[in-house]
PDB file of C-alpha atoms in Angstrom:
ATOM      1  CA  MET M 236      72.843 -55.066 -81.297  1.00 57.00           C
ATOM      2  CA  THR M 237      72.589 -55.052 -77.482  1.00 75.00           C
ATOM      3  CA  GLU M 238      69.102 -55.755 -76.203  1.00 87.00           C
ATOM      4  CA  THR M 239      67.691 -55.659 -72.700  1.00 93.00           C
ATOM      5  CA  LYS M 240      64.270 -56.081 -71.159  1.00 95.00           C
ATOM      6  CA  SER M 241      62.670 -54.671 -68.038  1.00 96.00           C
ATOM      7  CA  ILE M 242      59.814 -55.750 -65.812  1.00 96.00           C
ATOM      8  CA  VAL M 243      57.574 -52.955 -64.589  1.00 95.00           C
ATOM      9  CA  VAL M 244      54.878 -53.500 -61.974  1.00 95.00           C
ATOM     10  CA  GLU M 245      52.710 -50.656 -60.723  1.00 94.00           C
ATOM     11  CA  ARG M 246      50.334 -50.873 -57.812  1.00 94.00           C
ATOM     12  CA  LEU M 247      48.148 -48.271 -56.102  1.00 94.00           C
ATOM     13  CA  ILE M 248      48.602 -48.753 -52.361  1.00 95.00           C
ATOM     14  CA  PRO M 249      46.184 -46.984 -49.983  1.00 95.00           C
ATOM     15  CA  TYR M 250      48.834 -45.562 -47.621  1.00 96.00           C
ATOM     16  CA  SER M 251      51.164 -42.574 -47.510  1.00 96.00           C
ATOM     17  CA  ALA M 252      54.516 -42.607 -49.299  1.00 97.00           C
ATOM     18  CA  GLU M 253      56.248 -42.249 -45.896  1.00 96.00           C
ATOM     19  CA  ARG M 254      54.577 -45.406 -44.612  1.00 96.00           C
ATOM     20  CA  ILE M 255      55.440 -47.413 -47.722  1.00 97.00           C
ATOM     21  CA  TRP M 256      58.986 -46.006 -47.613  1.00 97.00           C
ATOM     22  CA  ARG M 257      59.479 -47.546 -44.171  1.00 97.00           C
ATOM     23  CA  ALA M 258      58.353 -50.943 -45.481  1.00 97.00           C
ATOM     24  CA  LEU M 259      60.849 -50.524 -48.354  1.00 98.00           C
ATOM     25  CA  THR M 260      63.836 -49.549 -46.214  1.00 98.00           C
ATOM     26  CA  VAL M 261      63.628 -51.026 -42.688  1.00 97.00           C
ATOM     27  CA  PRO M 262      65.499 -54.362 -42.974  1.00 97.00           C
ATOM     28  CA  ALA M 263      63.180 -56.291 -40.615  1.00 97.00           C
ATOM     29  CA  LEU M 264      60.165 -55.125 -42.649  1.00 97.00           C
ATOM     30  CA  VAL M 265      61.847 -55.886 -45.993  1.00 98.00           C
ATOM     31  CA  ALA M 266      62.458 -59.412 -44.687  1.00 97.00           C
ATOM     32  CA  GLU M 267      58.692 -59.828 -44.254  1.00 97.00           C
ATOM     33  CA  TRP M 268      57.705 -59.094 -47.863  1.00 97.00           C
ATOM     34  CA  LEU M 269      60.895 -59.884 -49.810  1.00 97.00           C
ATOM     35  CA  MET M 270      63.903 -61.671 -48.273  1.00 96.00           C
ATOM     36  CA  GLN M 271      66.316 -61.688 -45.342  1.00 96.00           C
ATOM     37  CA  ASN M 272      68.822 -58.902 -45.907  1.00 97.00           C
ATOM     38  CA  ASP M 273      71.442 -56.549 -44.502  1.00 97.00           C
ATOM     39  CA  PHE M 274      70.095 -53.527 -46.344  1.00 98.00           C
ATOM     40  CA  SER M 275      70.968 -50.051 -45.110  1.00 97.00           C
ATOM     41  CA  ALA M 276      69.608 -46.840 -46.598  1.00 96.00           C
ATOM     42  CA  GLN M 277      72.972 -45.400 -47.689  1.00 96.00           C
ATOM     43  CA  GLU M 278      74.115 -44.891 -51.258  1.00 97.00           C
ATOM     44  CA  GLY M 279      77.065 -47.172 -52.000  1.00 97.00           C
ATOM     45  CA  HIS M 280      76.134 -49.717 -49.299  1.00 97.00           C
ATOM     46  CA  HIS M 281      76.761 -53.318 -50.398  1.00 96.00           C
ATOM     47  CA  PHE M 282      74.229 -55.849 -49.140  1.00 97.00           C
ATOM     48  CA  THR M 283      72.696 -59.221 -49.916  1.00 96.00           C
ATOM     49  CA  PHE M 284      69.250 -60.760 -50.029  1.00 96.00           C
ATOM     50  CA  ARG M 285      69.207 -64.348 -48.800  1.00 94.00           C
ATOM     51  CA  ALA M 286      66.663 -66.983 -49.738  1.00 91.00           C
ATOM     52  CA  ALA M 287      66.753 -70.720 -49.118  1.00 88.00           C
ATOM     53  CA  PRO M 288      69.305 -72.242 -51.533  1.00 84.00           C
ATOM     54  CA  VAL M 289      67.969 -74.475 -54.286  1.00 79.00           C
ATOM     55  CA  THR M 290      69.777 -76.705 -56.775  1.00 77.00           C
ATOM     56  CA  GLY M 291      71.828 -74.462 -59.038  1.00 72.00           C
ATOM     57  CA  TRP M 292      71.321 -71.317 -56.973  1.00 76.00           C
ATOM     58  CA  SER M 293      72.968 -70.316 -53.715  1.00 80.00           C
ATOM     59  CA  GLY M 294      69.966 -68.254 -52.703  1.00 86.00           C
ATOM     60  CA  VAL M 295      72.132 -65.139 -52.479  1.00 90.00           C
ATOM     61  CA  THR M 296      71.425 -61.936 -54.423  1.00 92.00           C
ATOM     62  CA  ASN M 297      74.237 -59.343 -54.387  1.00 93.00           C
ATOM     63  CA  CYS M 298      73.170 -55.705 -54.284  1.00 96.00           C
ATOM     64  CA  VAL M 299      74.525 -52.173 -54.017  1.00 96.00           C
ATOM     65  CA  VAL M 300      72.392 -49.170 -53.074  1.00 98.00           C
ATOM     66  CA  LEU M 301      72.556 -46.816 -56.074  1.00 98.00           C
ATOM     67  CA  LYS M 302      70.188 -43.994 -55.221  1.00 98.00           C
ATOM     68  CA  ILE M 303      68.047 -42.819 -52.326  1.00 98.00           C
ATOM     69  CA  GLU M 304      65.661 -39.877 -52.325  1.00 98.00           C
ATOM     70  CA  ALA M 305      63.377 -40.475 -49.333  1.00 97.00           C
ATOM     71  CA  PRO M 306      60.434 -41.004 -49.561  1.00 97.00           C
ATOM     72  CA  ARG M 307      60.214 -41.085 -53.365  1.00 98.00           C
ATOM     73  CA  LEU M 308      63.012 -43.060 -54.997  1.00 98.00           C
ATOM     74  CA  LEU M 309      65.126 -46.082 -54.095  1.00 98.00           C
ATOM     75  CA  ALA M 310      67.386 -47.917 -56.559  1.00 98.00           C
ATOM     76  CA  TYR M 311      69.734 -50.839 -56.025  1.00 98.00           C
ATOM     77  CA  SER M 312      71.648 -53.167 -58.285  1.00 96.00           C
ATOM     78  CA  TRP M 313      70.410 -56.774 -58.198  1.00 95.00           C
ATOM     79  CA  GLY M 314      72.971 -59.364 -59.259  1.00 91.00           C
ATOM     80  CA  ASP M 315      73.644 -63.036 -59.060  1.00 80.00           C
ATOM     81  CA  GLY M 316      74.961 -64.915 -56.077  1.00 65.00           C
ATOM     82  CA  THR M 317      78.627 -65.878 -56.153  1.00 57.00           C
ATOM     83  CA  GLU M 318      77.973 -69.624 -56.187  1.00 50.00           C
ATOM     84  CA  SER M 319      75.751 -69.533 -59.267  1.00 56.00           C
ATOM     85  CA  ASP M 320      76.958 -66.490 -61.111  1.00 62.00           C
ATOM     86  CA  SER M 321      75.296 -66.225 -64.498  1.00 73.00           C
ATOM     87  CA  GLY M 322      76.393 -62.621 -64.878  1.00 81.00           C
ATOM     88  CA  LEU M 323      72.947 -61.235 -64.110  1.00 86.00           C
ATOM     89  CA  LYS M 324      73.252 -57.472 -63.629  1.00 89.00           C
ATOM     90  CA  THR M 325      69.896 -55.829 -63.178  1.00 95.00           C
ATOM     91  CA  VAL M 326      68.767 -52.701 -61.374  1.00 97.00           C
ATOM     92  CA  VAL M 327      65.629 -52.497 -59.217  1.00 98.00           C
ATOM     93  CA  THR M 328      64.115 -49.006 -58.952  1.00 98.00           C
ATOM     94  CA  TRP M 329      61.225 -48.177 -56.626  1.00 98.00           C
ATOM     95  CA  SER M 330      59.296 -44.952 -57.271  1.00 98.00           C
ATOM     96  CA  LEU M 331      56.561 -43.679 -54.947  1.00 98.00           C
ATOM     97  CA  THR M 332      54.144 -41.050 -56.264  1.00 97.00           C
ATOM     98  CA  PRO M 333      51.369 -39.731 -54.012  1.00 97.00           C
ATOM     99  CA  GLU M 334      47.979 -39.577 -55.755  1.00 95.00           C
ATOM    100  CA  GLY M 335      45.626 -37.986 -53.239  1.00 91.00           C
ATOM    101  CA  PRO M 336      45.181 -40.404 -50.331  1.00 90.00           C
ATOM    102  CA  VAL M 337      46.926 -43.298 -52.077  1.00 94.00           C
ATOM    103  CA  THR M 338      50.432 -43.860 -53.432  1.00 96.00           C
ATOM    104  CA  ARG M 339      51.394 -45.184 -56.830  1.00 96.00           C
ATOM    105  CA  VAL M 340      54.190 -47.698 -56.281  1.00 97.00           C
ATOM    106  CA  ARG M 341      56.246 -48.465 -59.380  1.00 97.00           C
ATOM    107  CA  MET M 342      58.883 -51.187 -59.412  1.00 97.00           C
ATOM    108  CA  GLU M 343      61.133 -51.468 -62.439  1.00 97.00           C
ATOM    109  CA  GLN M 344      63.732 -54.210 -62.768  1.00 97.00           C
ATOM    110  CA  SER M 345      65.836 -53.340 -65.813  1.00 96.00           C
ATOM    111  CA  GLY M 346      68.807 -54.881 -67.590  1.00 95.00           C
ATOM    112  CA  PHE M 347      67.706 -58.451 -68.397  1.00 94.00           C
ATOM    113  CA  ARG M 348      69.825 -59.719 -71.304  1.00 92.00           C
ATOM    114  CA  PRO M 349      68.604 -62.427 -73.722  1.00 89.00           C
ATOM    115  CA  ALA M 350      70.631 -64.920 -71.611  1.00 89.00           C
ATOM    116  CA  ASP M 351      68.566 -63.937 -68.534  1.00 90.00           C
ATOM    117  CA  GLU M 352      65.220 -64.967 -70.081  1.00 89.00           C
ATOM    118  CA  ARG M 353      64.542 -67.528 -67.371  1.00 86.00           C
ATOM    119  CA  GLY M 354      65.006 -64.957 -64.630  1.00 88.00           C
ATOM    120  CA  TYR M 355      62.917 -62.460 -66.587  1.00 91.00           C
ATOM    121  CA  ILE M 356      60.006 -64.890 -66.785  1.00 89.00           C
ATOM    122  CA  GLY M 357      60.319 -65.990 -63.166  1.00 88.00           C
ATOM    123  CA  MET M 358      60.586 -62.477 -61.760  1.00 90.00           C
ATOM    124  CA  GLY M 359      57.869 -61.233 -64.120  1.00 90.00           C
ATOM    125  CA  SER M 360      55.392 -63.568 -62.497  1.00 88.00           C
ATOM    126  CA  GLY M 361      56.887 -63.129 -59.016  1.00 91.00           C
ATOM    127  CA  TRP M 362      56.902 -59.331 -58.551  1.00 94.00           C
ATOM    128  CA  PRO M 363      53.105 -58.828 -58.472  1.00 92.00           C
ATOM    129  CA  ARG M 364      52.841 -61.162 -55.463  1.00 91.00           C
ATOM    130  CA  ILE M 365      55.788 -59.397 -53.845  1.00 95.00           C
ATOM    131  CA  LEU M 366      54.061 -56.010 -54.204  1.00 95.00           C
ATOM    132  CA  GLU M 367      50.928 -57.535 -52.708  1.00 94.00           C
ATOM    133  CA  ARG M 368      52.971 -58.605 -49.679  1.00 96.00           C
ATOM    134  CA  LEU M 369      54.588 -55.155 -49.526  1.00 97.00           C
ATOM    135  CA  GLU M 370      51.103 -53.682 -49.206  1.00 96.00           C
ATOM    136  CA  GLN M 371      50.265 -56.137 -46.404  1.00 96.00           C
ATOM    137  CA  VAL M 372      53.409 -55.184 -44.494  1.00 97.00           C
ATOM    138  CA  ALA M 373      52.689 -51.460 -44.971  1.00 96.00           C
ATOM    139  CA  ALA M 374      49.161 -52.110 -43.655  1.00 94.00           C
ATOM    140  CA  LYS M 375      50.579 -53.144 -40.304  1.00 90.00           C
ATOM    141  CA  GLN M 376      52.634 -49.951 -39.925  1.00 80.00           C
ATOM    142  CA  GLY M 377      51.396 -46.651 -38.539  1.00 67.00           C
ATOM    143  CA  GLY M 378      51.392 -43.370 -40.500  1.00 55.00           C
TER     144      GLY M 378
ATOM    145  CA  MET O 733      44.406 -52.363 -55.129  1.00 57.00           C
ATOM    146  CA  THR O 734      44.747 -51.932 -58.907  1.00 75.00           C
ATOM    147  CA  GLU O 735      47.881 -53.480 -60.318  1.00 87.00           C
ATOM    148  CA  THR O 736      49.325 -53.379 -63.822  1.00 93.00           C
ATOM    149  CA  LYS O 737      52.469 -54.631 -65.483  1.00 95.00           C
ATOM    150  CA  SER O 738      54.494 -53.401 -68.439  1.00 96.00           C
ATOM    151  CA  ILE O 739      56.931 -55.003 -70.826  1.00 96.00           C
ATOM    152  CA  VAL O 740      59.936 -52.870 -71.724  1.00 95.00           C
ATOM    153  CA  VAL O 741      62.390 -53.877 -74.440  1.00 95.00           C
ATOM    154  CA  GLU O 742      65.348 -51.681 -75.356  1.00 94.00           C
ATOM    155  CA  ARG O 743      67.615 -52.233 -78.330  1.00 95.00           C
ATOM    156  CA  LEU O 744      70.513 -50.229 -79.722  1.00 94.00           C
ATOM    157  CA  ILE O 745      70.015 -50.069 -83.490  1.00 95.00           C
ATOM    158  CA  PRO O 746      72.907 -48.821 -85.667  1.00 95.00           C
ATOM    159  CA  TYR O 747      70.862 -46.387 -87.780  1.00 96.00           C
ATOM    160  CA  SER O 748      69.562 -42.850 -87.482  1.00 96.00           C
ATOM    161  CA  ALA O 749      66.301 -42.099 -85.650  1.00 97.00           C
ATOM    162  CA  GLU O 750      64.832 -40.808 -88.939  1.00 96.00           C
ATOM    163  CA  ARG O 751      65.481 -44.109 -90.651  1.00 96.00           C
ATOM    164  CA  ILE O 752      63.999 -46.161 -87.808  1.00 97.00           C
ATOM    165  CA  TRP O 753      61.054 -43.742 -87.667  1.00 97.00           C
ATOM    166  CA  ARG O 754      60.170 -44.615 -91.268  1.00 97.00           C
ATOM    167  CA  ALA O 755      60.196 -48.332 -90.422  1.00 97.00           C
ATOM    168  CA  LEU O 756      57.892 -47.552 -87.465  1.00 98.00           C
ATOM    169  CA  THR O 757      55.377 -45.454 -89.412  1.00 98.00           C
ATOM    170  CA  VAL O 758      55.197 -46.462 -93.093  1.00 97.00           C
ATOM    171  CA  PRO O 759      52.401 -49.079 -93.218  1.00 97.00           C
ATOM    172  CA  ALA O 760      54.077 -51.305 -95.824  1.00 97.00           C
ATOM    173  CA  LEU O 761      57.261 -51.377 -93.717  1.00 97.00           C
ATOM    174  CA  VAL O 762      55.356 -52.012 -90.460  1.00 98.00           C
ATOM    175  CA  ALA O 763      53.732 -54.992 -92.202  1.00 97.00           C
ATOM    176  CA  GLU O 764      57.211 -56.475 -92.750  1.00 97.00           C
ATOM    177  CA  TRP O 765      58.294 -56.519 -89.097  1.00 97.00           C
ATOM    178  CA  LEU O 766      54.975 -56.544 -87.198  1.00 97.00           C
ATOM    179  CA  MET O 767      51.611 -57.146 -88.903  1.00 96.00           C
ATOM    180  CA  GLN O 768      49.365 -56.066 -91.771  1.00 96.00           C
ATOM    181  CA  ASN O 769      47.796 -52.747 -90.799  1.00 97.00           C
ATOM    182  CA  ASP O 770      46.047 -49.561 -91.855  1.00 97.00           C
ATOM    183  CA  PHE O 771      48.198 -47.340 -89.659  1.00 98.00           C
ATOM    184  CA  SER O 772      48.445 -43.640 -90.429  1.00 97.00           C
ATOM    185  CA  ALA O 773      50.701 -41.210 -88.575  1.00 96.00           C
ATOM    186  CA  GLN O 774      47.903 -38.951 -87.251  1.00 96.00           C
ATOM    187  CA  GLU O 775      46.912 -38.592 -83.619  1.00 97.00           C
ATOM    188  CA  GLY O 776      43.384 -39.945 -83.116  1.00 97.00           C
ATOM    189  CA  HIS O 777      43.550 -42.282 -86.136  1.00 97.00           C
ATOM    190  CA  HIS O 778      41.835 -45.646 -85.485  1.00 96.00           C
ATOM    191  CA  PHE O 779      43.512 -48.642 -87.103  1.00 97.00           C
ATOM    192  CA  THR O 780      43.931 -52.389 -86.808  1.00 96.00           C
ATOM    193  CA  PHE O 781      46.744 -54.893 -86.942  1.00 96.00           C
ATOM    194  CA  ARG O 782      45.703 -58.139 -88.611  1.00 94.00           C
ATOM    195  CA  ALA O 783      47.320 -61.511 -88.070  1.00 91.00           C
ATOM    196  CA  ALA O 784      46.098 -64.938 -89.160  1.00 88.00           C
ATOM    197  CA  PRO O 785      43.147 -65.886 -86.904  1.00 83.00           C
ATOM    198  CA  VAL O 786      43.694 -68.749 -84.473  1.00 79.00           C
ATOM    199  CA  THR O 787      41.212 -70.616 -82.273  1.00 77.00           C
ATOM    200  CA  GLY O 788      39.911 -68.173 -79.703  1.00 72.00           C
ATOM    201  CA  TRP O 789      41.389 -65.103 -81.365  1.00 76.00           C
ATOM    202  CA  SER O 790      40.208 -63.243 -84.439  1.00 80.00           C
ATOM    203  CA  GLY O 791      43.733 -62.090 -85.237  1.00 86.00           C
ATOM    204  CA  VAL O 792      42.610 -58.462 -85.007  1.00 90.00           C
ATOM    205  CA  THR O 793      44.243 -55.892 -82.699  1.00 92.00           C
ATOM    206  CA  ASN O 794      42.345 -52.597 -82.348  1.00 93.00           C
ATOM    207  CA  CYS O 795      44.467 -49.476 -81.992  1.00 96.00           C
ATOM    208  CA  VAL O 796      44.246 -45.698 -81.804  1.00 96.00           C
ATOM    209  CA  VAL O 797      47.208 -43.385 -82.404  1.00 98.00           C
ATOM    210  CA  LEU O 798      47.695 -41.492 -79.130  1.00 98.00           C
ATOM    211  CA  LYS O 799      50.818 -39.427 -79.647  1.00 98.00           C
ATOM    212  CA  ILE O 800      53.274 -38.589 -82.405  1.00 98.00           C
ATOM    213  CA  GLU O 801      56.442 -36.535 -82.076  1.00 98.00           C
ATOM    214  CA  ALA O 802      58.510 -37.401 -85.168  1.00 97.00           C
ATOM    215  CA  PRO O 803      61.133 -38.825 -85.061  1.00 97.00           C
ATOM    216  CA  ARG O 804      61.232 -39.450 -81.302  1.00 98.00           C
ATOM    217  CA  LEU O 805      57.933 -40.682 -79.895  1.00 98.00           C
ATOM    218  CA  LEU O 806      55.032 -42.801 -81.129  1.00 98.00           C
ATOM    219  CA  ALA O 807      52.284 -44.159 -78.877  1.00 98.00           C
ATOM    220  CA  TYR O 808      49.162 -46.140 -79.722  1.00 98.00           C
ATOM    221  CA  SER O 809      46.588 -48.046 -77.738  1.00 96.00           C
ATOM    222  CA  TRP O 810      46.676 -51.812 -78.304  1.00 95.00           C
ATOM    223  CA  GLY O 811      43.421 -53.603 -77.535  1.00 91.00           C
ATOM    224  CA  ASP O 812      41.683 -56.856 -78.176  1.00 80.00           C
ATOM    225  CA  GLY O 813      39.912 -57.838 -81.366  1.00 64.00           C
ATOM    226  CA  THR O 814      36.112 -57.637 -81.366  1.00 57.00           C
ATOM    227  CA  GLU O 815      35.618 -61.372 -81.820  1.00 49.00           C
ATOM    228  CA  SER O 816      37.673 -62.365 -78.814  1.00 56.00           C
ATOM    229  CA  ASP O 817      37.439 -59.370 -76.558  1.00 62.00           C
ATOM    230  CA  SER O 818      39.038 -60.060 -73.195  1.00 73.00           C
ATOM    231  CA  GLY O 819      39.072 -56.371 -72.323  1.00 81.00           C
ATOM    232  CA  LEU O 820      42.795 -56.008 -72.973  1.00 86.00           C
ATOM    233  CA  LYS O 821      43.645 -52.290 -72.967  1.00 89.00           C
ATOM    234  CA  THR O 822      47.346 -51.713 -73.265  1.00 95.00           C
ATOM    235  CA  VAL O 823      49.414 -48.855 -74.673  1.00 97.00           C
ATOM    236  CA  VAL O 824      52.509 -49.338 -76.843  1.00 98.00           C
ATOM    237  CA  THR O 825      55.015 -46.470 -76.693  1.00 98.00           C
ATOM    238  CA  TRP O 826      58.064 -46.262 -78.956  1.00 98.00           C
ATOM    239  CA  SER O 827      60.870 -43.878 -77.945  1.00 98.00           C
ATOM    240  CA  LEU O 828      63.911 -43.200 -80.139  1.00 98.00           C
ATOM    241  CA  THR O 829      66.977 -41.616 -78.546  1.00 97.00           C
ATOM    242  CA  PRO O 830      70.074 -40.921 -80.669  1.00 97.00           C
ATOM    243  CA  GLU O 831      73.311 -42.014 -78.987  1.00 95.00           C
ATOM    244  CA  GLY O 832      76.079 -40.908 -81.313  1.00 91.00           C
ATOM    245  CA  PRO O 833      75.840 -42.964 -84.512  1.00 90.00           C
ATOM    246  CA  VAL O 834      73.264 -45.398 -83.110  1.00 95.00           C
ATOM    247  CA  THR O 835      69.732 -45.041 -81.778  1.00 96.00           C
ATOM    248  CA  ARG O 836      68.343 -46.423 -78.549  1.00 96.00           C
ATOM    249  CA  VAL O 837      64.918 -47.889 -79.360  1.00 97.00           C
ATOM    250  CA  ARG O 838      62.664 -48.379 -76.344  1.00 97.00           C
ATOM    251  CA  MET O 839      59.320 -50.167 -76.616  1.00 97.00           C
ATOM    252  CA  GLU O 840      57.030 -50.127 -73.601  1.00 97.00           C
ATOM    253  CA  GLN O 841      53.719 -51.980 -73.587  1.00 97.00           C
ATOM    254  CA  SER O 842      51.917 -50.912 -70.424  1.00 96.00           C
ATOM    255  CA  GLY O 843      48.581 -51.690 -68.790  1.00 95.00           C
ATOM    256  CA  PHE O 844      48.540 -55.491 -68.460  1.00 94.00           C
ATOM    257  CA  ARG O 845      46.063 -56.417 -65.696  1.00 92.00           C
ATOM    258  CA  PRO O 846      46.360 -59.634 -63.670  1.00 89.00           C
ATOM    259  CA  ALA O 847      43.733 -61.104 -66.037  1.00 89.00           C
ATOM    260  CA  ASP O 848      46.050 -60.425 -68.989  1.00 90.00           C
ATOM    261  CA  GLU O 849      48.894 -62.615 -67.658  1.00 89.00           C
ATOM    262  CA  ARG O 850      48.822 -64.906 -70.692  1.00 86.00           C
ATOM    263  CA  GLY O 851      49.218 -61.982 -73.067  1.00 88.00           C
ATOM    264  CA  TYR O 852      51.934 -60.499 -70.846  1.00 91.00           C
ATOM    265  CA  ILE O 853      53.958 -63.702 -71.016  1.00 89.00           C
ATOM    266  CA  GLY O 854      53.396 -64.192 -74.736  1.00 88.00           C
ATOM    267  CA  MET O 855      54.236 -60.611 -75.690  1.00 90.00           C
ATOM    268  CA  GLY O 856      57.165 -60.545 -73.238  1.00 90.00           C
ATOM    269  CA  SER O 857      58.861 -63.302 -75.193  1.00 88.00           C
ATOM    270  CA  GLY O 858      57.614 -61.996 -78.559  1.00 91.00           C
ATOM    271  CA  TRP O 859      58.772 -58.346 -78.538  1.00 94.00           C
ATOM    272  CA  PRO O 860      62.554 -59.013 -78.637  1.00 92.00           C
ATOM    273  CA  ARG O 861      62.153 -60.914 -81.910  1.00 91.00           C
ATOM    274  CA  ILE O 862      59.909 -58.146 -83.240  1.00 95.00           C
ATOM    275  CA  LEU O 863      62.574 -55.516 -82.491  1.00 95.00           C
ATOM    276  CA  GLU O 864      65.129 -57.708 -84.227  1.00 94.00           C
ATOM    277  CA  ARG O 865      62.930 -57.718 -87.329  1.00 96.00           C
ATOM    278  CA  LEU O 866      62.424 -53.951 -87.021  1.00 97.00           C
ATOM    279  CA  GLU O 867      66.209 -53.567 -87.212  1.00 96.00           C
ATOM    280  CA  GLN O 868      66.316 -55.798 -90.311  1.00 96.00           C
ATOM    281  CA  VAL O 869      63.639 -53.701 -92.027  1.00 97.00           C
ATOM    282  CA  ALA O 870      65.432 -50.467 -91.093  1.00 96.00           C
ATOM    283  CA  ALA O 871      68.627 -51.971 -92.537  1.00 94.00           C
ATOM    284  CA  LYS O 872      67.051 -52.082 -95.982  1.00 90.00           C
ATOM    285  CA  GLN O 873      66.046 -48.396 -95.913  1.00 80.00           C
ATOM    286  CA  GLY O 874      68.242 -45.476 -96.877  1.00 67.00           C
ATOM    287  CA  GLY O 875      69.203 -42.634 -94.522  1.00 55.00           C
TER     288      GLY O 875
END
């Protein structure tokens, strides 16, 4: 029957949850570690991430903000661009858990179908570098 | 700082949790969908999975039963064989959640370090087929 896979990446980041939350939610900061975007921290907000287009992909990722509980939880849908729609419908959930002076950052991208295997493999190797960049962006913030 | 990845595979299986639980815990059944083993459903029990050895790997996976809550939760550590010890220390957690007449089966293998990337990729493509076989073995059981 139906089968889906998720990617989970966890990273201990040596800053407060509030500081990491800013890097996760301020559009200009998100652009530094992930992609250009018109994100806004409001449930129900539709937005896109925009990367350079490549053959077979418009570079656009269509998203909707699903849940916000500052500074602990942020979830948004993560779907295909309109020009190369494969039907990808995943959800990206960020969870921040303070552990003493550091914060455990957990990213889960769920909902990969068997047909999304290529995206699963690509994102599975991509997310760890993205979280590394997230930490670098948080490092430049105060708090 | 420290970073780990997990593989999560979820599959809706059209049988009761009790029936799937038997396929997950009876050693002769586990051998049909996963590997030869000396599993026993007791917390703290040390056991191994044994596959045919290949170059660079003894075929042995060393495990300890960490948690059992029949018929909902089963967790065991999943480490490297002694002859090819790369220091792999992951945990495999099975969760069964009844959803009407079917059961949501969730497998999470957590704790892959950056050094374990090869195993992460291999197991990430392997687990969906394993869950498919688990369903086939459950299909042959009563209940």
